[in-house]
Short mmCIF file of C-alpha atoms in Angstrom, two decimals:
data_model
loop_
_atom_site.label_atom_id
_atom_site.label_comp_id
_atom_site.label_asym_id
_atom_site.label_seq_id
_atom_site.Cartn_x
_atom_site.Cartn_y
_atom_site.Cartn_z
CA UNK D 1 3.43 126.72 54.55
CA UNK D 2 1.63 124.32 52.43
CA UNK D 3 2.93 123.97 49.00
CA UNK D 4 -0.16 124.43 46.25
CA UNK D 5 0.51 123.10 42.43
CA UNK D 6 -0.43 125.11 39.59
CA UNK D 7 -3.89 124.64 38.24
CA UNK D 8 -5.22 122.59 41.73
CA UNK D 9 -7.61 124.26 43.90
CA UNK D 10 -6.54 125.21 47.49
CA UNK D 11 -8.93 123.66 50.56
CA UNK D 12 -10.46 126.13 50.95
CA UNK D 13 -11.65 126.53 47.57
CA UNK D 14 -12.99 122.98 47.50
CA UNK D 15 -14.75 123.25 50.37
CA UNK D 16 -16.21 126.62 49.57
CA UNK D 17 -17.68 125.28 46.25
CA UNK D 18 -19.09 122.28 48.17
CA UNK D 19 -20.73 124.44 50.66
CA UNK D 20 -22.51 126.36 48.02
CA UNK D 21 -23.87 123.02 46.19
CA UNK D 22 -25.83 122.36 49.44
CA UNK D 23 -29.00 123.87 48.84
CA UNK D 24 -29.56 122.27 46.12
CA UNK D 25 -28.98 119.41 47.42
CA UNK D 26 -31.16 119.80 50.57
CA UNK D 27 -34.03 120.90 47.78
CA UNK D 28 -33.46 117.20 46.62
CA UNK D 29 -33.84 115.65 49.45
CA UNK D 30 -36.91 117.63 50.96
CA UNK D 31 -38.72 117.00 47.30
CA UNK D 32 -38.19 113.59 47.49
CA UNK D 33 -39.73 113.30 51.71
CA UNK D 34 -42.65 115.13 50.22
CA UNK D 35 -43.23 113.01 47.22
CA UNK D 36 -43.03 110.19 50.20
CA UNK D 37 -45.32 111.94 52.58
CA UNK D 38 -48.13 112.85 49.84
CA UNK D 39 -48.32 109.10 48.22
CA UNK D 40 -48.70 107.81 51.65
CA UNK D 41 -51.71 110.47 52.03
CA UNK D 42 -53.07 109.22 48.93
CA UNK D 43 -52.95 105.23 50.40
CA UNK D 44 -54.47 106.06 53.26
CA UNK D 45 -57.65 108.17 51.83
CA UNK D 46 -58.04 106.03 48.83
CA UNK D 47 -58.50 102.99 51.59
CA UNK D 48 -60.87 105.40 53.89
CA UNK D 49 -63.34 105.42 50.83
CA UNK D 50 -63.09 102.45 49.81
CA UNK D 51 -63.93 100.62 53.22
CA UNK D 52 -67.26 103.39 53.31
CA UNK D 53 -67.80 102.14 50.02
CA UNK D 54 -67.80 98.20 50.57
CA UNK D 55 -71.62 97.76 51.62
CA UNK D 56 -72.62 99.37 48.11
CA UNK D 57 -70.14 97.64 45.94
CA UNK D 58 -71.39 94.25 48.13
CA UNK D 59 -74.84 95.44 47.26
CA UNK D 60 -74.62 95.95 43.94
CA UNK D 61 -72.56 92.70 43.71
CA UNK D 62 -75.35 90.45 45.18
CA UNK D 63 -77.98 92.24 42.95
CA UNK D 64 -76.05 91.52 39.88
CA UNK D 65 -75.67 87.49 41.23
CA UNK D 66 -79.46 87.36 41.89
CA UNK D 67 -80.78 89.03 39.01
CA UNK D 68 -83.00 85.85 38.22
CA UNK D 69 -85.07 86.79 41.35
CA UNK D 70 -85.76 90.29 40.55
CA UNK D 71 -89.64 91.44 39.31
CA UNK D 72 -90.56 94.10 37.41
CA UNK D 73 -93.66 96.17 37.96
CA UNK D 74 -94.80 98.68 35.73
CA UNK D 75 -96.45 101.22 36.80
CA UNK D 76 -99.89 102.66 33.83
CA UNK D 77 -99.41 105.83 35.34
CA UNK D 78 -95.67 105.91 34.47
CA UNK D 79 -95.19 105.78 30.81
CA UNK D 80 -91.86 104.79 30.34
CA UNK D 81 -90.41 104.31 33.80
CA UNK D 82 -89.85 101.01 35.68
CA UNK D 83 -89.33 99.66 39.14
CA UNK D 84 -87.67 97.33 39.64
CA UNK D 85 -88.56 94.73 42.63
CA UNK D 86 -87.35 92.57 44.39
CA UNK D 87 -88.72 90.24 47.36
CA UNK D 88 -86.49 89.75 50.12
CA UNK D 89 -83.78 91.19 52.08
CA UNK D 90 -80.96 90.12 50.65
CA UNK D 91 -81.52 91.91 47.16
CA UNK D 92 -81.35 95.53 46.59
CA UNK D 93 -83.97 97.92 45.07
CA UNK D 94 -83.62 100.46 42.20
CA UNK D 95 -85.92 103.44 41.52
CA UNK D 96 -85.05 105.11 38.77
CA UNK D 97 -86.19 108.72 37.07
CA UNK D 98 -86.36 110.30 33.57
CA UNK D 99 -84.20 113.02 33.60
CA UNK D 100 -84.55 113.82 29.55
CA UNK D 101 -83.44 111.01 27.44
CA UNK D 102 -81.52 109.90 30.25
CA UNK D 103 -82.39 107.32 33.28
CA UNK D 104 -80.56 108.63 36.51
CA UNK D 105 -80.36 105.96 39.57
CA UNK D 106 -81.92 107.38 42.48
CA UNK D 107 -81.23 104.87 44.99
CA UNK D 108 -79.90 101.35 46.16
CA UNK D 109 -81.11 100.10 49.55
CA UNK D 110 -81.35 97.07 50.87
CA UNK D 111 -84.82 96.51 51.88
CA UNK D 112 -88.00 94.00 53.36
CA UNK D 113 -91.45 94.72 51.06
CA UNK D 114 -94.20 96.64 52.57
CA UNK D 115 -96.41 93.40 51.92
CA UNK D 116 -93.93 90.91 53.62
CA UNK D 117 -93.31 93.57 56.62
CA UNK D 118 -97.41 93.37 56.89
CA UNK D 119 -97.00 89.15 57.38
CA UNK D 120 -93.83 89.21 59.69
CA UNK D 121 -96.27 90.79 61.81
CA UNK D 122 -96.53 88.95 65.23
CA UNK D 123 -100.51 88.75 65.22
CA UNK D 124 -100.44 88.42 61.32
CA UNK D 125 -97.79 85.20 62.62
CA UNK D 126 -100.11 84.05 64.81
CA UNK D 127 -103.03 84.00 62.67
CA UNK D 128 -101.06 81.97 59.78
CA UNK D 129 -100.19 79.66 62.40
CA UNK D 130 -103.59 78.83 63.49
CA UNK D 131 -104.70 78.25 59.95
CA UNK D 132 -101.49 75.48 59.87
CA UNK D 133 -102.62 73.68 62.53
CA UNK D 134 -106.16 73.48 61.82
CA UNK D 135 -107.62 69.79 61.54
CA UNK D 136 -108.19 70.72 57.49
CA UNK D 137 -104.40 71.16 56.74
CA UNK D 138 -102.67 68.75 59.09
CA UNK D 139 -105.60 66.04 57.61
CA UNK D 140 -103.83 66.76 54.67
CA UNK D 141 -100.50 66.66 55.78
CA UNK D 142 -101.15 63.51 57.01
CA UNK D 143 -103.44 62.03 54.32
CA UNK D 144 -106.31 61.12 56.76
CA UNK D 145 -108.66 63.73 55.74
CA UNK D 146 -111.75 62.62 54.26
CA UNK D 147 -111.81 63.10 50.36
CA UNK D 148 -115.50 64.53 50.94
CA UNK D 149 -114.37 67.82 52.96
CA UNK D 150 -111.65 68.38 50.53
CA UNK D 151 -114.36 68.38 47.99
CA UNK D 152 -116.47 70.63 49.77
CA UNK D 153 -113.29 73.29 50.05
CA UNK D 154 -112.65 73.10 45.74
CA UNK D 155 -116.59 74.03 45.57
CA UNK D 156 -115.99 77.00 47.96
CA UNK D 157 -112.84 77.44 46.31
CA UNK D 158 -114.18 77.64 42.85
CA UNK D 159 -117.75 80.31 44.20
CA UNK D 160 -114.73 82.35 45.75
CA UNK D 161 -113.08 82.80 42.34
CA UNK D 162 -115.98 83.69 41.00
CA UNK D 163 -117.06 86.21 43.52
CA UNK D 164 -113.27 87.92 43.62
CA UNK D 165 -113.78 88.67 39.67
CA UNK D 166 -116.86 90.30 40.44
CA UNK D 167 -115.30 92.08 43.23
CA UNK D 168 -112.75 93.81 41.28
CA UNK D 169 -114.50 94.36 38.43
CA UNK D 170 -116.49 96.30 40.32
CA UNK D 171 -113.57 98.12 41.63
CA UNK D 172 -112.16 98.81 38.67
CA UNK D 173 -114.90 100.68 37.55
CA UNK D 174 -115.03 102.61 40.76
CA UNK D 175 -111.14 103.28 40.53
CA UNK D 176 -111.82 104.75 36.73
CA UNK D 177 -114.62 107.10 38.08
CA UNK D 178 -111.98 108.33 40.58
CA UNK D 179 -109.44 108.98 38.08
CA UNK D 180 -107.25 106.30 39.54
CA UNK D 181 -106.00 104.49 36.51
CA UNK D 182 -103.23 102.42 38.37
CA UNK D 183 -105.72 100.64 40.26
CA UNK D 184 -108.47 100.64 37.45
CA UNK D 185 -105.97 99.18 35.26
CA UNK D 186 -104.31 96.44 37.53
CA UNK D 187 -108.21 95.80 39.05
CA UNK D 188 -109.66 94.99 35.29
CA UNK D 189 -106.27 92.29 34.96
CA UNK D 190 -107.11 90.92 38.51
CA UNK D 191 -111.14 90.83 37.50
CA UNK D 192 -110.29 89.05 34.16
CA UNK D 193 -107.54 85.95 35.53
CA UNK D 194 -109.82 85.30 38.26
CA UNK D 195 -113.08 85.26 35.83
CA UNK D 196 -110.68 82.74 33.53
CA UNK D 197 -109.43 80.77 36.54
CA UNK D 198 -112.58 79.83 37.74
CA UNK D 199 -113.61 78.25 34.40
CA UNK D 200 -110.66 76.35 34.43
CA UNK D 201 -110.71 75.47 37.65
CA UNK D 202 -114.48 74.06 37.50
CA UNK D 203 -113.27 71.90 34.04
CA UNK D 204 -110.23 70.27 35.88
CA UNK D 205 -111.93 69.70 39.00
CA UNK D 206 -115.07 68.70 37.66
CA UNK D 207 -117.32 70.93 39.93
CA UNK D 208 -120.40 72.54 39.63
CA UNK D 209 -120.80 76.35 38.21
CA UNK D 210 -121.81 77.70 40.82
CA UNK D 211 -119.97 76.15 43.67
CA UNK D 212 -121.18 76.34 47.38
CA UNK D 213 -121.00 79.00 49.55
CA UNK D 214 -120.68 78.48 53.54
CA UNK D 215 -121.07 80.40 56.47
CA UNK D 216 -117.64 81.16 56.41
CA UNK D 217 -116.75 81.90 52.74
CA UNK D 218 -119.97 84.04 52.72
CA UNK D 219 -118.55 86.23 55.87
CA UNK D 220 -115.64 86.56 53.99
CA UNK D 221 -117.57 87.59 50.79
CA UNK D 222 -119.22 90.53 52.36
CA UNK D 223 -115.44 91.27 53.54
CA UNK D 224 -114.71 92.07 50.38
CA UNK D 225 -117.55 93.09 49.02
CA UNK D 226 -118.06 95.98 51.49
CA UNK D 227 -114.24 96.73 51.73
CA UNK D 228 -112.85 100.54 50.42
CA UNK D 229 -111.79 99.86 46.54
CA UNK D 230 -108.48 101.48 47.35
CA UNK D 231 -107.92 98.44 49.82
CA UNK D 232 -109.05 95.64 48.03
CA UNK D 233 -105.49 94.62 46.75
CA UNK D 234 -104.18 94.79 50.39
CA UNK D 235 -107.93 92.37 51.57
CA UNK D 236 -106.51 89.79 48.57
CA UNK D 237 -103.05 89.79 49.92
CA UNK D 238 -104.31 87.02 52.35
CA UNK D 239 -104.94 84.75 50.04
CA UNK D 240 -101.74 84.88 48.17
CA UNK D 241 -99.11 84.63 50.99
CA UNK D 242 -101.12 82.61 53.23
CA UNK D 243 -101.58 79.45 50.65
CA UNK D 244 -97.87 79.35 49.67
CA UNK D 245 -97.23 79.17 53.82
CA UNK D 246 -99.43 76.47 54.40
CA UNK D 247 -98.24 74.52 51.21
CA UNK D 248 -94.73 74.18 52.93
CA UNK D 249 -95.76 72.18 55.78
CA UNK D 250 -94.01 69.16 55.90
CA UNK D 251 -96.30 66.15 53.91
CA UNK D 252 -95.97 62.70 55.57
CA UNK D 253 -95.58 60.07 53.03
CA UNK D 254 -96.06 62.27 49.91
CA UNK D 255 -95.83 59.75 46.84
CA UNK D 256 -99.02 57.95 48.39
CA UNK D 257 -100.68 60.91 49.40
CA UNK D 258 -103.60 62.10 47.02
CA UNK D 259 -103.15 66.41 48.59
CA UNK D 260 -99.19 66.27 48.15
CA UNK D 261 -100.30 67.01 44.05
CA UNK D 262 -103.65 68.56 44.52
CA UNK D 263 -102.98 71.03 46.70
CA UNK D 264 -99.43 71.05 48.34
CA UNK D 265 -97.69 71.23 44.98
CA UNK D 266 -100.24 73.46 43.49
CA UNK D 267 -99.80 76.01 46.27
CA UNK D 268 -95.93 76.09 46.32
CA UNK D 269 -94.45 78.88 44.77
CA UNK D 270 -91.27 81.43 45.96
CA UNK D 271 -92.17 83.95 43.69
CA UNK D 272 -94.23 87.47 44.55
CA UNK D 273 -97.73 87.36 43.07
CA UNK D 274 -99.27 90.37 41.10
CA UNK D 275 -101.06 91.49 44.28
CA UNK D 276 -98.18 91.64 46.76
CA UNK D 277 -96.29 93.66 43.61
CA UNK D 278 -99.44 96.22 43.11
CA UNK D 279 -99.24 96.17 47.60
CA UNK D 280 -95.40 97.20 47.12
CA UNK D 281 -95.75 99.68 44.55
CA UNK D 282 -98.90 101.41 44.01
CA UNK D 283 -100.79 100.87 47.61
CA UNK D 284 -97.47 101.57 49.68
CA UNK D 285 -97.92 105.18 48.45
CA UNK D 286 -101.63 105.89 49.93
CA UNK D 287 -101.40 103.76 53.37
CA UNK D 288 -99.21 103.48 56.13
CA UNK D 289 -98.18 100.00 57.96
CA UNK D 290 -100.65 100.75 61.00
CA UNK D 291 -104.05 101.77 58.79
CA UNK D 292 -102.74 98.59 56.50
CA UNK D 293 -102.46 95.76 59.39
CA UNK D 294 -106.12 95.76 60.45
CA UNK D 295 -107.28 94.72 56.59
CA UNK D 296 -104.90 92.21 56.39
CA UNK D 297 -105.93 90.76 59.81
CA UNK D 298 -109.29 90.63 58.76
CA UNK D 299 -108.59 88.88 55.24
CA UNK D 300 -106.50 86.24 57.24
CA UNK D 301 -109.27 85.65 59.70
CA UNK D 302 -111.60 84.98 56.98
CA UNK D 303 -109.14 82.62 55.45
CA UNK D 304 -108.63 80.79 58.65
CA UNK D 305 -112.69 80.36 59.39
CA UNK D 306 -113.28 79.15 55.91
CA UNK D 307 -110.24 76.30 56.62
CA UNK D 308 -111.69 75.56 60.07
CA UNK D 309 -115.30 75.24 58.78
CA UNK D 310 -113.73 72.58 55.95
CA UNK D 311 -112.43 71.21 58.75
CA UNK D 312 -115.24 70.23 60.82
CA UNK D 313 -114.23 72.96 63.58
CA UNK D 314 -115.81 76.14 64.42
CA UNK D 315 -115.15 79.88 63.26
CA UNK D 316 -112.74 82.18 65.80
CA UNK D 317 -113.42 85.39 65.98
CA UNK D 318 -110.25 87.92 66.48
CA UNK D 319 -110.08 88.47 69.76
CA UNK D 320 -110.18 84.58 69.99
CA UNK D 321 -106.81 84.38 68.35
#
């Protein structure tokens, strides 16, 4: 028989009390496994969302670094409200929308324009590669075209100038009878640079007022003269993508050549012109890419006829191409 002091606790009695401190200490232990188990849940969705989210925070980060590139386009009809534009791939679109005093961001895509989707075209390709290889353009490339054909181009050039402000003016007014301010209002800006560019083109390149008009240039006048005033913007969008192509062709020897300044460095530009902005924003909304293609075929095949004729080589008609 074991011999217990005074005021000491048998065995039992310790091991009694320990037993009854368990629970709590198992209610330890299990809070701290679940603190464990939920942060681990928290890692592992937190990383799930962020790894969906990557392509937009990449977006928005390559939009932010190329903000220098980016075009704004107003729209008349829009009071207040802007689009922003951009024109290539690599840079993302906003469309925004009033919602009271407030702008709330609709979207951010990365996207090609409707205009530049209408040249990556394969027969659009084709055409712009005919008019690069005509004898007009290589001459020039190679600085053995006579001086007197370029001469005879800046006359047509400078009658075509004068012919596209008449063009859309006329348009203009048609688009205001319709009610169609967007196009009335970008047709009247479009009727007025072209009226002021060929003055100043006539004054710097000493031509005559009237310029001459070929068989070519004067095919491609009644294009546009007969063409739906809704489409006219998308019949222009020829001449201001095609130019900037050609002008990138590589130009042997340019420090002596006379067309490396005149026209090669004249025609260079990275930048969207008015027209392929009014194309991406206003005439995207009343045409589709098939209905659009035809026009645009037809304003590059009158481009590439008036460069041939220059050139001393026949017209092509489109099923020649």
């Amino acid at each position: 028989m074991a011999i217990v002091k005074e005021g000491t606790s048998s065995t039992r009695e310790i091991l009694a009390r320990r037993r009854s401190s368990y629970p709590t200490f198992k209610a330890g232990i299990m809070a701290v496994v679940k603190f464990w188990i939920l942060l681990a849940v928290t890692v592992l969705v937190a990383t799930i969302i962020t790894a969906r989210n990557v392509p937009a925070v990449e977006a928005l980060a390559v939009s932010s670094n190329r903000t220098e590139l980016q075009r704004k386009w107003k729209d008349p009809l829009q009071e207040g409200k802007w689009h922003f534009k951009t024109p290539s791939r690599v840079l993302s679109r906003k469309k925004f929308q009033d919602v009271g005093e407030k702008t709330l961001e609709k979207s951010l895509i990365l996207y090609t324009s409707f205009s530049k989707k209408l040249f990556q075209n394969p027969f659009s390709q084709k055409i712009i590669k005919e008019a690069s290889s005509t004898t007009f353009i290589t001459g020039m490339a190679q600085g053995k075209l006579p001086l007197s054909n370029y001469r005879n181009f800046l006359e047509q050039d400078a009658a075509y100038f004068e012919h596209v402000a008449d063009v859309y003016r006329l348009a203009a007014i048609k688009m205001e009878i319709q009610k169609k301010k967007d196009y009335a209002y970008f047709y009247w800006k479009q009727s007025a640079k072209f009226f002021d560019l060929h003055k100043q083109f006539i004054q710097k390149k000493d031509l005559s007022e009237k310029g001459q008009v070929g068989t070519a240039l004067k095919a491609y006048m009644d294009f546009l003269s007969n063409v739906s005033p809704e489409h006219l913007a998308l019949a222009m969008l020829s001449c201001s993508v095609l130019y900037p192509e050609l002008a990138r062709i590589k130009v042997q020897n340019p420090e002596g050549n006379v067309y490396e300044k005149d026209f090669f460095q004249e025609n260079r530009r990275d930048d969207e012109s008015s027209t392929e902005k009014f194309v991406d924003e206003i005439i995207i909304k009343d045409i589709t890419e098939p209905r659009a293609l035809p026009i645009v075929w037809r304003g590059l095949k009158h481009e590439l006829n008036l460069l041939r004729e220059v050139g001393g080589q026949p017209a092509l008609s489109i099923q020649q191409l």
